[in-house]
mmCIF file with all atom_site columns, C-alpha atoms and ligand atoms in Angstrom:
data_model
loop_
_atom_site.group_PDB
_atom_site.id
_atom_site.type_symbol
_atom_site.label_atom_id
_atom_site.label_alt_id
_atom_site.label_comp_id
_atom_site.label_asym_id
_atom_site.label_entity_id
_atom_site.label_seq_id
_atom_site.pdbx_PDB_ins_code
_atom_site.Cartn_x
_atom_site.Cartn_y
_atom_site.Cartn_z
_atom_site.occupancy
_atom_site.B_iso_or_equiv
_atom_site.pdbx_formal_charge
_atom_site.auth_seq_id
_atom_site.auth_comp_id
_atom_site.auth_asym_id
_atom_site.auth_atom_id
_atom_site.pdbx_PDB_model_num
ATOM   1   C CA  . MET Y 1 1   ? -0.005  0.032  0.001   1.00 0.00 ? 808  MET Y CA  1
ATOM   2   C CA  . SER Y 1 2   ? 1.336   3.488  -0.827  1.00 0.00 ? 809  SER Y CA  1
ATOM   3   C CA  . LYS Y 1 3   ? 2.183   5.686  2.128   1.00 0.00 ? 810  LYS Y CA  1
ATOM   4   C CA  . PHE Y 1 4   ? 0.252   8.810  3.102   1.00 0.00 ? 811  PHE Y CA  1
ATOM   5   C CA  . LYS Y 1 5   ? 1.901   12.030 2.037   1.00 0.00 ? 812  LYS Y CA  1
ATOM   6   C CA  . VAL Y 1 6   ? 2.755   14.660 4.571   1.00 0.00 ? 813  VAL Y CA  1
ATOM   7   C CA  . ALA Y 1 7   ? 3.695   18.236 3.762   1.00 0.00 ? 814  ALA Y CA  1
ATOM   8   C CA  . VAL Y 1 8   ? 6.429   19.521 6.192   1.00 0.00 ? 815  VAL Y CA  1
ATOM   9   C CA  . ILE Y 1 9   ? 6.520   23.107 6.850   1.00 0.00 ? 816  ILE Y CA  1
ATOM   10  C CA  . VAL Y 1 10  ? 9.430   24.704 8.736   1.00 0.00 ? 817  VAL Y CA  1
ATOM   11  C CA  . GLY Y 1 11  ? 8.496   28.026 10.212  1.00 0.00 ? 818  GLY Y CA  1
ATOM   12  C CA  . SER Y 1 12  ? 11.965  29.524 9.894   1.00 0.00 ? 819  SER Y CA  1
ATOM   13  C CA  . ASN Y 1 13  ? 13.722  31.131 6.804   1.00 0.00 ? 820  ASN Y CA  1
ATOM   14  C CA  . ARG Y 1 14  ? 17.184  30.973 8.571   1.00 0.00 ? 821  ARG Y CA  1
ATOM   15  C CA  . ARG Y 1 15  ? 19.744  28.951 6.624   1.00 0.00 ? 822  ARG Y CA  1
ATOM   16  C CA  . ASP Y 1 16  ? 20.948  26.952 9.642   1.00 0.00 ? 823  ASP Y CA  1
ATOM   17  C CA  . SER Y 1 17  ? 17.571  26.709 11.285  1.00 0.00 ? 824  SER Y CA  1
ATOM   18  C CA  . ILE Y 1 18  ? 17.416  24.427 14.236  1.00 0.00 ? 825  ILE Y CA  1
ATOM   19  C CA  . ASN Y 1 19  ? 13.830  23.728 13.492  1.00 0.00 ? 826  ASN Y CA  1
ATOM   20  C CA  . ARG Y 1 20  ? 14.761  22.466 10.092  1.00 0.00 ? 827  ARG Y CA  1
ATOM   21  C CA  . LYS Y 1 21  ? 17.172  20.083 11.795  1.00 0.00 ? 828  LYS Y CA  1
ATOM   22  C CA  . LEU Y 1 22  ? 14.587  18.936 14.171  1.00 0.00 ? 829  LEU Y CA  1
ATOM   23  C CA  . ALA Y 1 23  ? 12.079  18.429 11.320  1.00 0.00 ? 830  ALA Y CA  1
ATOM   24  C CA  . ARG Y 1 24  ? 14.568  16.210 9.417   1.00 0.00 ? 831  ARG Y CA  1
ATOM   25  C CA  . ALA Y 1 25  ? 15.360  14.304 12.475  1.00 0.00 ? 832  ALA Y CA  1
ATOM   26  C CA  . MET Y 1 26  ? 11.663  13.582 13.407  1.00 0.00 ? 833  MET Y CA  1
ATOM   27  C CA  . THR Y 1 27  ? 10.423  12.817 9.831   1.00 0.00 ? 834  THR Y CA  1
ATOM   28  C CA  . GLY Y 1 28  ? 13.271  10.228 9.670   1.00 0.00 ? 835  GLY Y CA  1
ATOM   29  C CA  . LEU Y 1 29  ? 11.718  8.395  12.639  1.00 0.00 ? 836  LEU Y CA  1
ATOM   30  C CA  . VAL Y 1 30  ? 8.467   7.498  10.726  1.00 0.00 ? 837  VAL Y CA  1
ATOM   31  C CA  . GLU Y 1 31  ? 9.781   7.402  7.097   1.00 0.00 ? 838  GLU Y CA  1
ATOM   32  C CA  . SER Y 1 32  ? 8.694   3.767  6.889   1.00 0.00 ? 839  SER Y CA  1
ATOM   33  C CA  . ARG Y 1 33  ? 5.088   4.713  7.546   1.00 0.00 ? 840  ARG Y CA  1
ATOM   34  C CA  . LEU Y 1 34  ? 4.760   8.248  5.976   1.00 0.00 ? 841  LEU Y CA  1
ATOM   35  C CA  . GLU Y 1 35  ? 6.141   10.004 2.881   1.00 0.00 ? 842  GLU Y CA  1
ATOM   36  C CA  . PHE Y 1 36  ? 7.389   13.496 3.663   1.00 0.00 ? 843  PHE Y CA  1
ATOM   37  C CA  . GLU Y 1 37  ? 7.725   16.407 1.251   1.00 0.00 ? 844  GLU Y CA  1
ATOM   38  C CA  . PHE Y 1 38  ? 9.347   19.666 2.695   1.00 0.00 ? 845  PHE Y CA  1
ATOM   39  C CA  . VAL Y 1 39  ? 7.326   22.611 1.283   1.00 0.00 ? 846  VAL Y CA  1
ATOM   40  C CA  . GLY Y 1 40  ? 9.191   26.004 1.273   1.00 0.00 ? 847  GLY Y CA  1
ATOM   41  C CA  . ILE Y 1 41  ? 7.567   29.228 2.453   1.00 0.00 ? 848  ILE Y CA  1
ATOM   42  C CA  . ASP Y 1 42  ? 10.495  31.615 2.181   1.00 0.00 ? 849  ASP Y CA  1
ATOM   43  C CA  . GLU Y 1 43  ? 9.609   32.643 -1.411  1.00 0.00 ? 850  GLU Y CA  1
ATOM   44  C CA  . LEU Y 1 44  ? 6.111   33.673 -0.771  1.00 0.00 ? 851  LEU Y CA  1
ATOM   45  C CA  . PRO Y 1 45  ? 5.324   37.422 -1.015  1.00 0.00 ? 852  PRO Y CA  1
ATOM   46  C CA  . MET Y 1 46  ? 3.653   39.209 1.804   1.00 0.00 ? 853  MET Y CA  1
ATOM   47  C CA  . TYR Y 1 47  ? -0.079  38.332 1.732   1.00 0.00 ? 854  TYR Y CA  1
ATOM   48  C CA  . ASN Y 1 48  ? -2.017  41.113 -0.088  1.00 0.00 ? 855  ASN Y CA  1
ATOM   49  C CA  . ALA Y 1 49  ? -5.661  40.776 -1.056  1.00 0.00 ? 856  ALA Y CA  1
ATOM   50  C CA  . ASP Y 1 50  ? -4.924  42.946 -4.172  1.00 0.00 ? 857  ASP Y CA  1
ATOM   51  C CA  . LEU Y 1 51  ? -3.003  39.908 -5.567  1.00 0.00 ? 858  LEU Y CA  1
ATOM   52  C CA  . GLU Y 1 52  ? -6.101  37.724 -5.450  1.00 0.00 ? 859  GLU Y CA  1
ATOM   53  C CA  . GLY Y 1 53  ? -7.427  36.911 -8.926  1.00 0.00 ? 860  GLY Y CA  1
ATOM   54  C CA  . ASN Y 1 54  ? -3.837  36.848 -10.129 1.00 0.00 ? 861  ASN Y CA  1
ATOM   55  C CA  . ARG Y 1 55  ? -1.873  35.071 -7.557  1.00 0.00 ? 862  ARG Y CA  1
ATOM   56  C CA  . PRO Y 1 56  ? 1.943   34.804 -7.858  1.00 0.00 ? 863  PRO Y CA  1
ATOM   57  C CA  . ASP Y 1 57  ? 3.219   31.409 -9.192  1.00 0.00 ? 864  ASP Y CA  1
ATOM   58  C CA  . SER Y 1 58  ? 5.035   30.873 -5.902  1.00 0.00 ? 865  SER Y CA  1
ATOM   59  C CA  . VAL Y 1 59  ? 1.724   31.121 -4.060  1.00 0.00 ? 866  VAL Y CA  1
ATOM   60  C CA  . ASN Y 1 60  ? -0.058  28.833 -6.450  1.00 0.00 ? 867  ASN Y CA  1
ATOM   61  C CA  . LEU Y 1 61  ? 2.794   26.147 -6.045  1.00 0.00 ? 868  LEU Y CA  1
ATOM   62  C CA  . PHE Y 1 62  ? 2.647   26.396 -2.279  1.00 0.00 ? 869  PHE Y CA  1
ATOM   63  C CA  . THR Y 1 63  ? -1.112  25.952 -2.027  1.00 0.00 ? 870  THR Y CA  1
ATOM   64  C CA  . SER Y 1 64  ? -1.171  23.142 -4.571  1.00 0.00 ? 871  SER Y CA  1
ATOM   65  C CA  . ARG Y 1 65  ? 1.409   21.334 -2.698  1.00 0.00 ? 872  ARG Y CA  1
ATOM   66  C CA  . ILE Y 1 66  ? -0.389  21.582 0.535   1.00 0.00 ? 873  ILE Y CA  1
ATOM   67  C CA  . ALA Y 1 67  ? -3.764  20.708 -1.102  1.00 0.00 ? 874  ALA Y CA  1
ATOM   68  C CA  . ALA Y 1 68  ? -2.245  17.518 -2.593  1.00 0.00 ? 875  ALA Y CA  1
ATOM   69  C CA  . ALA Y 1 69  ? -0.866  16.379 0.853   1.00 0.00 ? 876  ALA Y CA  1
ATOM   70  C CA  . ASP Y 1 70  ? -2.882  14.026 3.041   1.00 0.00 ? 877  ASP Y CA  1
ATOM   71  C CA  . ALA Y 1 71  ? -1.624  15.722 6.241   1.00 0.00 ? 878  ALA Y CA  1
ATOM   72  C CA  . VAL Y 1 72  ? 0.618   18.597 7.369   1.00 0.00 ? 879  VAL Y CA  1
ATOM   73  C CA  . PHE Y 1 73  ? 3.531   18.558 9.868   1.00 0.00 ? 880  PHE Y CA  1
ATOM   74  C CA  . VAL Y 1 74  ? 4.663   22.054 11.113  1.00 0.00 ? 881  VAL Y CA  1
ATOM   75  C CA  . VAL Y 1 75  ? 7.964   22.471 12.984  1.00 0.00 ? 882  VAL Y CA  1
ATOM   76  C CA  . THR Y 1 76  ? 8.456   26.097 14.056  1.00 0.00 ? 883  THR Y CA  1
ATOM   77  C CA  . PRO Y 1 77  ? 10.369  28.508 16.186  1.00 0.00 ? 884  PRO Y CA  1
ATOM   78  C CA  . GLU Y 1 78  ? 8.634   30.825 18.475  1.00 0.00 ? 885  GLU Y CA  1
ATOM   79  C CA  . HIS Y 1 79  ? 8.994   34.574 17.781  1.00 0.00 ? 886  HIS Y CA  1
ATOM   80  C CA  . ASN Y 1 80  ? 8.185   36.949 20.520  1.00 0.00 ? 887  ASN Y CA  1
ATOM   81  C CA  . ARG Y 1 81  ? 5.746   34.345 22.171  1.00 0.00 ? 888  ARG Y CA  1
ATOM   82  C CA  . SER Y 1 82  ? 4.006   33.682 18.776  1.00 0.00 ? 889  SER Y CA  1
ATOM   83  C CA  . ILE Y 1 83  ? 4.634   32.105 15.413  1.00 0.00 ? 890  ILE Y CA  1
ATOM   84  C CA  . PRO Y 1 84  ? 7.195   33.811 12.961  1.00 0.00 ? 891  PRO Y CA  1
ATOM   85  C CA  . ALA Y 1 85  ? 5.674   36.167 10.483  1.00 0.00 ? 892  ALA Y CA  1
ATOM   86  C CA  . VAL Y 1 86  ? 6.960   33.899 7.571   1.00 0.00 ? 893  VAL Y CA  1
ATOM   87  C CA  . LEU Y 1 87  ? 4.900   31.184 8.823   1.00 0.00 ? 894  LEU Y CA  1
ATOM   88  C CA  . LYS Y 1 88  ? 1.673   33.184 9.555   1.00 0.00 ? 895  LYS Y CA  1
ATOM   89  C CA  . ASN Y 1 89  ? 2.146   34.585 5.992   1.00 0.00 ? 896  ASN Y CA  1
ATOM   90  C CA  . ALA Y 1 90  ? 2.142   31.076 4.505   1.00 0.00 ? 897  ALA Y CA  1
ATOM   91  C CA  . ILE Y 1 91  ? -0.863  30.165 6.574   1.00 0.00 ? 898  ILE Y CA  1
ATOM   92  C CA  . ASP Y 1 92  ? -2.798  33.217 5.455   1.00 0.00 ? 899  ASP Y CA  1
ATOM   93  C CA  . TRP Y 1 93  ? -2.117  32.491 1.776   1.00 0.00 ? 900  TRP Y CA  1
ATOM   94  C CA  . GLY Y 1 94  ? -3.436  28.915 2.194   1.00 0.00 ? 901  GLY Y CA  1
ATOM   95  C CA  . SER Y 1 95  ? -6.507  30.088 3.986   1.00 0.00 ? 902  SER Y CA  1
ATOM   96  C CA  . LYS Y 1 96  ? -7.837  32.188 1.088   1.00 0.00 ? 903  LYS Y CA  1
ATOM   97  C CA  . PRO Y 1 97  ? -10.050 32.270 -0.879  1.00 0.00 ? 904  PRO Y CA  1
ATOM   98  C CA  . ALA Y 1 98  ? -12.394 30.891 1.850   1.00 0.00 ? 905  ALA Y CA  1
ATOM   99  C CA  . GLY Y 1 99  ? -13.894 28.176 -0.370  1.00 0.00 ? 906  GLY Y CA  1
ATOM   100 C CA  . GLN Y 1 100 ? -10.369 26.935 -1.203  1.00 0.00 ? 907  GLN Y CA  1
ATOM   101 C CA  . ASN Y 1 101 ? -8.816  26.928 2.298   1.00 0.00 ? 908  ASN Y CA  1
ATOM   102 C CA  . VAL Y 1 102 ? -6.220  24.241 2.006   1.00 0.00 ? 909  VAL Y CA  1
ATOM   103 C CA  . TRP Y 1 103 ? -5.974  23.639 5.823   1.00 0.00 ? 910  TRP Y CA  1
ATOM   104 C CA  . LYS Y 1 104 ? -9.533  22.612 6.177   1.00 0.00 ? 911  LYS Y CA  1
ATOM   105 C CA  . GLY Y 1 105 ? -9.875  18.905 7.090   1.00 0.00 ? 912  GLY Y CA  1
ATOM   106 C CA  . LYS Y 1 106 ? -6.119  18.271 7.265   1.00 0.00 ? 913  LYS Y CA  1
ATOM   107 C CA  . PRO Y 1 107 ? -4.583  16.170 9.969   1.00 0.00 ? 914  PRO Y CA  1
ATOM   108 C CA  . ALA Y 1 108 ? -1.798  18.095 11.405  1.00 0.00 ? 915  ALA Y CA  1
ATOM   109 C CA  . ALA Y 1 109 ? 0.973   17.692 14.086  1.00 0.00 ? 916  ALA Y CA  1
ATOM   110 C CA  . ILE Y 1 110 ? 2.959   20.621 15.435  1.00 0.00 ? 917  ILE Y CA  1
ATOM   111 C CA  . THR Y 1 111 ? 6.141   21.001 17.273  1.00 0.00 ? 918  THR Y CA  1
ATOM   112 C CA  . GLY Y 1 112 ? 9.098   23.254 17.514  1.00 0.00 ? 919  GLY Y CA  1
ATOM   113 C CA  . THR Y 1 113 ? 12.400  24.003 19.261  1.00 0.00 ? 920  THR Y CA  1
ATOM   114 C CA  . SER Y 1 114 ? 14.241  26.929 20.666  1.00 0.00 ? 921  SER Y CA  1
ATOM   115 C CA  . PRO Y 1 115 ? 17.065  27.417 23.031  1.00 0.00 ? 922  PRO Y CA  1
ATOM   116 C CA  . GLY Y 1 116 ? 14.666  28.728 25.724  1.00 0.00 ? 923  GLY Y CA  1
ATOM   117 C CA  . ALA Y 1 117 ? 13.467  26.620 28.731  1.00 0.00 ? 924  ALA Y CA  1
ATOM   118 C CA  . ILE Y 1 118 ? 9.874   26.347 27.443  1.00 0.00 ? 925  ILE Y CA  1
ATOM   119 C CA  . GLY Y 1 119 ? 10.930  25.473 23.961  1.00 0.00 ? 926  GLY Y CA  1
ATOM   120 C CA  . THR Y 1 120 ? 8.261   27.243 21.808  1.00 0.00 ? 927  THR Y CA  1
ATOM   121 C CA  . ALA Y 1 121 ? 5.343   26.290 24.056  1.00 0.00 ? 928  ALA Y CA  1
ATOM   122 C CA  . VAL Y 1 122 ? 3.723   29.712 23.775  1.00 0.00 ? 929  VAL Y CA  1
ATOM   123 C CA  . GLY Y 1 123 ? 4.147   29.904 19.928  1.00 0.00 ? 930  GLY Y CA  1
ATOM   124 C CA  . GLN Y 1 124 ? 2.663   26.413 19.551  1.00 0.00 ? 931  GLN Y CA  1
ATOM   125 C CA  . GLN Y 1 125 ? -0.401  27.406 21.450  1.00 0.00 ? 932  GLN Y CA  1
ATOM   126 C CA  . HIS Y 1 126 ? -1.032  30.141 18.927  1.00 0.00 ? 933  HIS Y CA  1
ATOM   127 C CA  . LEU Y 1 127 ? -0.400  27.858 16.012  1.00 0.00 ? 934  LEU Y CA  1
ATOM   128 C CA  . ARG Y 1 128 ? -2.694  25.206 17.447  1.00 0.00 ? 935  ARG Y CA  1
ATOM   129 C CA  . GLN Y 1 129 ? -5.423  27.928 17.684  1.00 0.00 ? 936  GLN Y CA  1
ATOM   130 C CA  . ILE Y 1 130 ? -4.925  29.174 14.230  1.00 0.00 ? 937  ILE Y CA  1
ATOM   131 C CA  . LEU Y 1 131 ? -5.008  25.800 12.495  1.00 0.00 ? 938  LEU Y CA  1
ATOM   132 C CA  . ALA Y 1 132 ? -8.060  24.723 14.586  1.00 0.00 ? 939  ALA Y CA  1
ATOM   133 C CA  . VAL Y 1 133 ? -9.909  27.834 13.427  1.00 0.00 ? 940  VAL Y CA  1
ATOM   134 C CA  . LEU Y 1 134 ? -9.049  26.955 9.878   1.00 0.00 ? 941  LEU Y CA  1
ATOM   135 C CA  . GLY Y 1 135 ? -10.434 23.436 10.164  1.00 0.00 ? 942  GLY Y CA  1
ATOM   136 C CA  . SER Y 1 136 ? -7.461  21.341 10.552  1.00 0.00 ? 943  SER Y CA  1
ATOM   137 C CA  . THR Y 1 137 ? -7.441  18.481 13.075  1.00 0.00 ? 944  THR Y CA  1
ATOM   138 C CA  . VAL Y 1 138 ? -4.398  19.179 15.183  1.00 0.00 ? 945  VAL Y CA  1
ATOM   139 C CA  . MET Y 1 139 ? -2.993  16.146 17.022  1.00 0.00 ? 946  MET Y CA  1
ATOM   140 C CA  . GLY Y 1 140 ? -3.286  16.218 20.829  1.00 0.00 ? 947  GLY Y CA  1
ATOM   141 C CA  . GLY Y 1 141 ? -0.249  16.035 23.001  1.00 0.00 ? 948  GLY Y CA  1
ATOM   142 C CA  . GLU Y 1 142 ? 2.610   18.440 23.419  1.00 0.00 ? 949  GLU Y CA  1
ATOM   143 C CA  . ALA Y 1 143 ? 6.222   18.437 22.130  1.00 0.00 ? 950  ALA Y CA  1
ATOM   144 C CA  . TYR Y 1 144 ? 8.101   21.460 23.336  1.00 0.00 ? 951  TYR Y CA  1
ATOM   145 C CA  . ILE Y 1 145 ? 11.757  20.983 22.552  1.00 0.00 ? 952  ILE Y CA  1
ATOM   146 C CA  . SER Y 1 146 ? 14.449  22.963 24.350  1.00 0.00 ? 953  SER Y CA  1
ATOM   147 C CA  . PHE Y 1 147 ? 17.299  22.949 21.858  1.00 0.00 ? 954  PHE Y CA  1
ATOM   148 C CA  . LYS Y 1 148 ? 20.858  22.070 23.090  1.00 0.00 ? 955  LYS Y CA  1
ATOM   149 C CA  . PRO Y 1 149 ? 23.777  22.063 20.735  1.00 0.00 ? 956  PRO Y CA  1
ATOM   150 C CA  . ASP Y 1 150 ? 24.281  18.236 20.943  1.00 0.00 ? 957  ASP Y CA  1
ATOM   151 C CA  . LEU Y 1 151 ? 20.567  17.376 20.671  1.00 0.00 ? 958  LEU Y CA  1
ATOM   152 C CA  . ILE Y 1 152 ? 20.961  16.253 16.991  1.00 0.00 ? 959  ILE Y CA  1
ATOM   153 C CA  . ASP Y 1 153 ? 24.305  14.695 15.798  1.00 0.00 ? 960  ASP Y CA  1
ATOM   154 C CA  . ALA Y 1 154 ? 25.999  15.304 12.421  1.00 0.00 ? 961  ALA Y CA  1
ATOM   155 C CA  . SER Y 1 155 ? 24.087  12.387 10.889  1.00 0.00 ? 962  SER Y CA  1
ATOM   156 C CA  . GLY Y 1 156 ? 20.818  14.068 11.802  1.00 0.00 ? 963  GLY Y CA  1
ATOM   157 C CA  . ALA Y 1 157 ? 20.053  11.601 14.653  1.00 0.00 ? 964  ALA Y CA  1
ATOM   158 C CA  . ILE Y 1 158 ? 18.562  12.644 17.963  1.00 0.00 ? 965  ILE Y CA  1
ATOM   159 C CA  . THR Y 1 159 ? 21.230  11.698 20.538  1.00 0.00 ? 966  THR Y CA  1
ATOM   160 C CA  . ASN Y 1 160 ? 19.350  11.687 23.864  1.00 0.00 ? 967  ASN Y CA  1
ATOM   161 C CA  . ASP Y 1 161 ? 17.609  8.214  24.190  1.00 0.00 ? 968  ASP Y CA  1
ATOM   162 C CA  . SER Y 1 162 ? 14.772  9.606  26.290  1.00 0.00 ? 969  SER Y CA  1
ATOM   163 C CA  . THR Y 1 163 ? 14.139  12.594 23.948  1.00 0.00 ? 970  THR Y CA  1
ATOM   164 C CA  . ARG Y 1 164 ? 14.360  10.202 20.914  1.00 0.00 ? 971  ARG Y CA  1
ATOM   165 C CA  . GLY Y 1 165 ? 11.788  7.842  22.537  1.00 0.00 ? 972  GLY Y CA  1
ATOM   166 C CA  . PHE Y 1 166 ? 9.411   10.661 23.266  1.00 0.00 ? 973  PHE Y CA  1
ATOM   167 C CA  . LEU Y 1 167 ? 9.522   11.995 19.846  1.00 0.00 ? 974  LEU Y CA  1
ATOM   168 C CA  . GLN Y 1 168 ? 9.255   8.516  18.327  1.00 0.00 ? 975  GLN Y CA  1
ATOM   169 C CA  . ALA Y 1 169 ? 5.987   8.176  20.224  1.00 0.00 ? 976  ALA Y CA  1
ATOM   170 C CA  . TYR Y 1 170 ? 4.880   11.522 19.085  1.00 0.00 ? 977  TYR Y CA  1
ATOM   171 C CA  . MET Y 1 171 ? 5.479   10.570 15.385  1.00 0.00 ? 978  MET Y CA  1
ATOM   172 C CA  . ASP Y 1 172 ? 3.997   7.107  15.773  1.00 0.00 ? 979  ASP Y CA  1
ATOM   173 C CA  . GLY Y 1 173 ? 0.872   8.952  17.070  1.00 0.00 ? 980  GLY Y CA  1
ATOM   174 C CA  . PHE Y 1 174 ? 0.837   11.179 14.166  1.00 0.00 ? 981  PHE Y CA  1
ATOM   175 C CA  . ALA Y 1 175 ? 1.129   8.237  11.785  1.00 0.00 ? 982  ALA Y CA  1
ATOM   176 C CA  . GLU Y 1 176 ? -1.919  6.718  13.560  1.00 0.00 ? 983  GLU Y CA  1
ATOM   177 C CA  . LEU Y 1 177 ? -3.836  9.872  13.290  1.00 0.00 ? 984  LEU Y CA  1
ATOM   178 C CA  . VAL Y 1 178 ? -3.167  10.204 9.566   1.00 0.00 ? 985  VAL Y CA  1
ATOM   179 C CA  . SER Y 1 179 ? -4.046  6.677  8.775   1.00 0.00 ? 986  SER Y CA  1
ATOM   180 C CA  . LYS Y 1 180 ? -7.380  7.241  10.643  1.00 0.00 ? 987  LYS Y CA  1
ATOM   181 C CA  . LEU Y 1 181 ? -8.307  10.542 9.116   1.00 0.00 ? 988  LEU Y CA  1
ATOM   182 C CA  . ALA Y 1 182 ? -6.575  10.869 5.734   1.00 0.00 ? 989  ALA Y CA  1
ATOM   183 C CA  . PRO Y 1 183 ? -8.703  8.298  3.874   1.00 0.00 ? 990  PRO Y CA  1
ATOM   184 C CA  . ALA Y 1 184 ? -11.829 10.133 5.051   1.00 0.00 ? 991  ALA Y CA  1
ATOM   185 C CA  . ARG Y 1 185 ? -10.867 13.393 3.276   1.00 0.00 ? 992  ARG Y CA  1
HETATM 186 C C1  . FNR I 2 .   ? 13.434  34.793 18.873  1.00 0.00 ? 1289 FNR I C1  1
HETATM 187 N N1  . FNR I 2 .   ? 13.719  33.774 19.662  1.00 0.00 ? 1289 FNR I N1  1
HETATM 188 C C2  . FNR I 2 .   ? 12.748  33.311 20.686  1.00 0.00 ? 1289 FNR I C2  1
HETATM 189 N N2  . FNR I 2 .   ? 12.908  32.181 21.394  1.00 0.00 ? 1289 FNR I N2  1
HETATM 190 C C3  . FNR I 2 .   ? 11.935  31.689 22.181  1.00 0.00 ? 1289 FNR I C3  1
HETATM 191 O O1  . FNR I 2 .   ? 12.047  30.725 22.749  1.00 0.00 ? 1289 FNR I O1  1
HETATM 192 N N3  . FNR I 2 .   ? 10.777  32.530 22.429  1.00 0.00 ? 1289 FNR I N3  1
HETATM 193 C C4  . FNR I 2 .   ? 10.596  33.762 21.684  1.00 0.00 ? 1289 FNR I C4  1
HETATM 194 O O2  . FNR I 2 .   ? 9.578   34.343 21.961  1.00 0.00 ? 1289 FNR I O2  1
HETATM 195 C C5  . FNR I 2 .   ? 11.639  34.064 20.833  1.00 0.00 ? 1289 FNR I C5  1
HETATM 196 N N4  . FNR I 2 .   ? 11.459  35.295 20.100  1.00 0.00 ? 1289 FNR I N4  1
HETATM 197 C C6  . FNR I 2 .   ? 12.289  35.537 19.160  1.00 0.00 ? 1289 FNR I C6  1
HETATM 198 C C7  . FNR I 2 .   ? 11.981  36.666 18.236  1.00 0.00 ? 1289 FNR I C7  1
HETATM 199 C C8  . FNR I 2 .   ? 12.834  36.836 17.196  1.00 0.00 ? 1289 FNR I C8  1
HETATM 200 C C9  . FNR I 2 .   ? 12.421  37.989 16.262  1.00 0.00 ? 1289 FNR I C9  1
HETATM 201 C C10 . FNR I 2 .   ? 13.890  36.046 16.863  1.00 0.00 ? 1289 FNR I C10 1
HETATM 202 C C11 . FNR I 2 .   ? 14.741  36.272 15.604  1.00 0.00 ? 1289 FNR I C11 1
HETATM 203 C C12 . FNR I 2 .   ? 14.252  35.013 17.664  1.00 0.00 ? 1289 FNR I C12 1
HETATM 204 C C13 . FNR I 2 .   ? 14.963  32.947 19.625  1.00 0.00 ? 1289 FNR I C13 1
HETATM 205 C C14 . FNR I 2 .   ? 14.663  31.683 18.687  1.00 0.00 ? 1289 FNR I C14 1
HETATM 206 O O3  . FNR I 2 .   ? 14.251  30.621 19.435  1.00 0.00 ? 1289 FNR I O3  1
HETATM 207 C C15 . FNR I 2 .   ? 16.081  31.332 17.996  1.00 0.00 ? 1289 FNR I C15 1
HETATM 208 O O4  . FNR I 2 .   ? 16.478  32.373 17.137  1.00 0.00 ? 1289 FNR I O4  1
HETATM 209 C C16 . FNR I 2 .   ? 15.961  29.996 17.208  1.00 0.00 ? 1289 FNR I C16 1
HETATM 210 O O5  . FNR I 2 .   ? 17.221  29.733 16.698  1.00 0.00 ? 1289 FNR I O5  1
HETATM 211 C C17 . FNR I 2 .   ? 14.947  30.132 16.017  1.00 0.00 ? 1289 FNR I C17 1
HETATM 212 O O6  . FNR I 2 .   ? 14.831  28.933 15.413  1.00 0.00 ? 1289 FNR I O6  1
HETATM 213 P P1  . FNR I 2 .   ? 15.406  28.602 13.902  1.00 0.00 ? 1289 FNR I P1  1
HETATM 214 O O7  . FNR I 2 .   ? 15.100  29.894 13.092  1.00 0.00 ? 1289 FNR I O7  1
HETATM 215 O O8  . FNR I 2 .   ? 16.914  28.472 14.171  1.00 0.00 ? 1289 FNR I O8  1
HETATM 216 O O9  . FNR I 2 .   ? 14.735  27.509 13.474  1.00 0.00 ? 1289 FNR I O9  1
#
């Protein structure tokens, strides 16, 4: 049987993003069950309703890739106790026009990392709220990852056994959610 397709969105446009590292490591934990496609958001222009009716190609490409996915996995930094503007911008594009909201009915999992002690907890609360309003089914549970320089090794593996076990369970839960909800879309 073919695997369900998951669009991965990293909420950072920073070249050495720690969230992109985490996203790679976490997707690697369930690659046997889910097929992941990283969907970039850096090239999107700032949302402007004046562009509706003649959307830029970058926007059409982005929304078509999300629409084609069975589910979405968002791994994001926290900026000033919310989500980064680059991520909010991508979500806004995907939410319009109202009849073509690409987030509606999508199973989603969210996580994120920052060097701070509460590892993006506040930003993730905002993200959960936004995606829920848009009609995504956001997986329950919480994964707030406080980033340490040795958390992920050069090969992309999560070094700490307990953290790896926790994140494995999180991603296994996501694979279960996707397999339950995606066929019903
Ligand atoms: C931050 N950072 C940050 N960290 C955090 O834990 N809570 C916060 O509210 C913020 N706010 C914030 C605002 C802005 C404008 C910047 C640039 C940074 C620090 C942030 O966690 C750190 O830069 C991470 O490295 C960002 O993740 P990426 O971009 O490396 O994936």
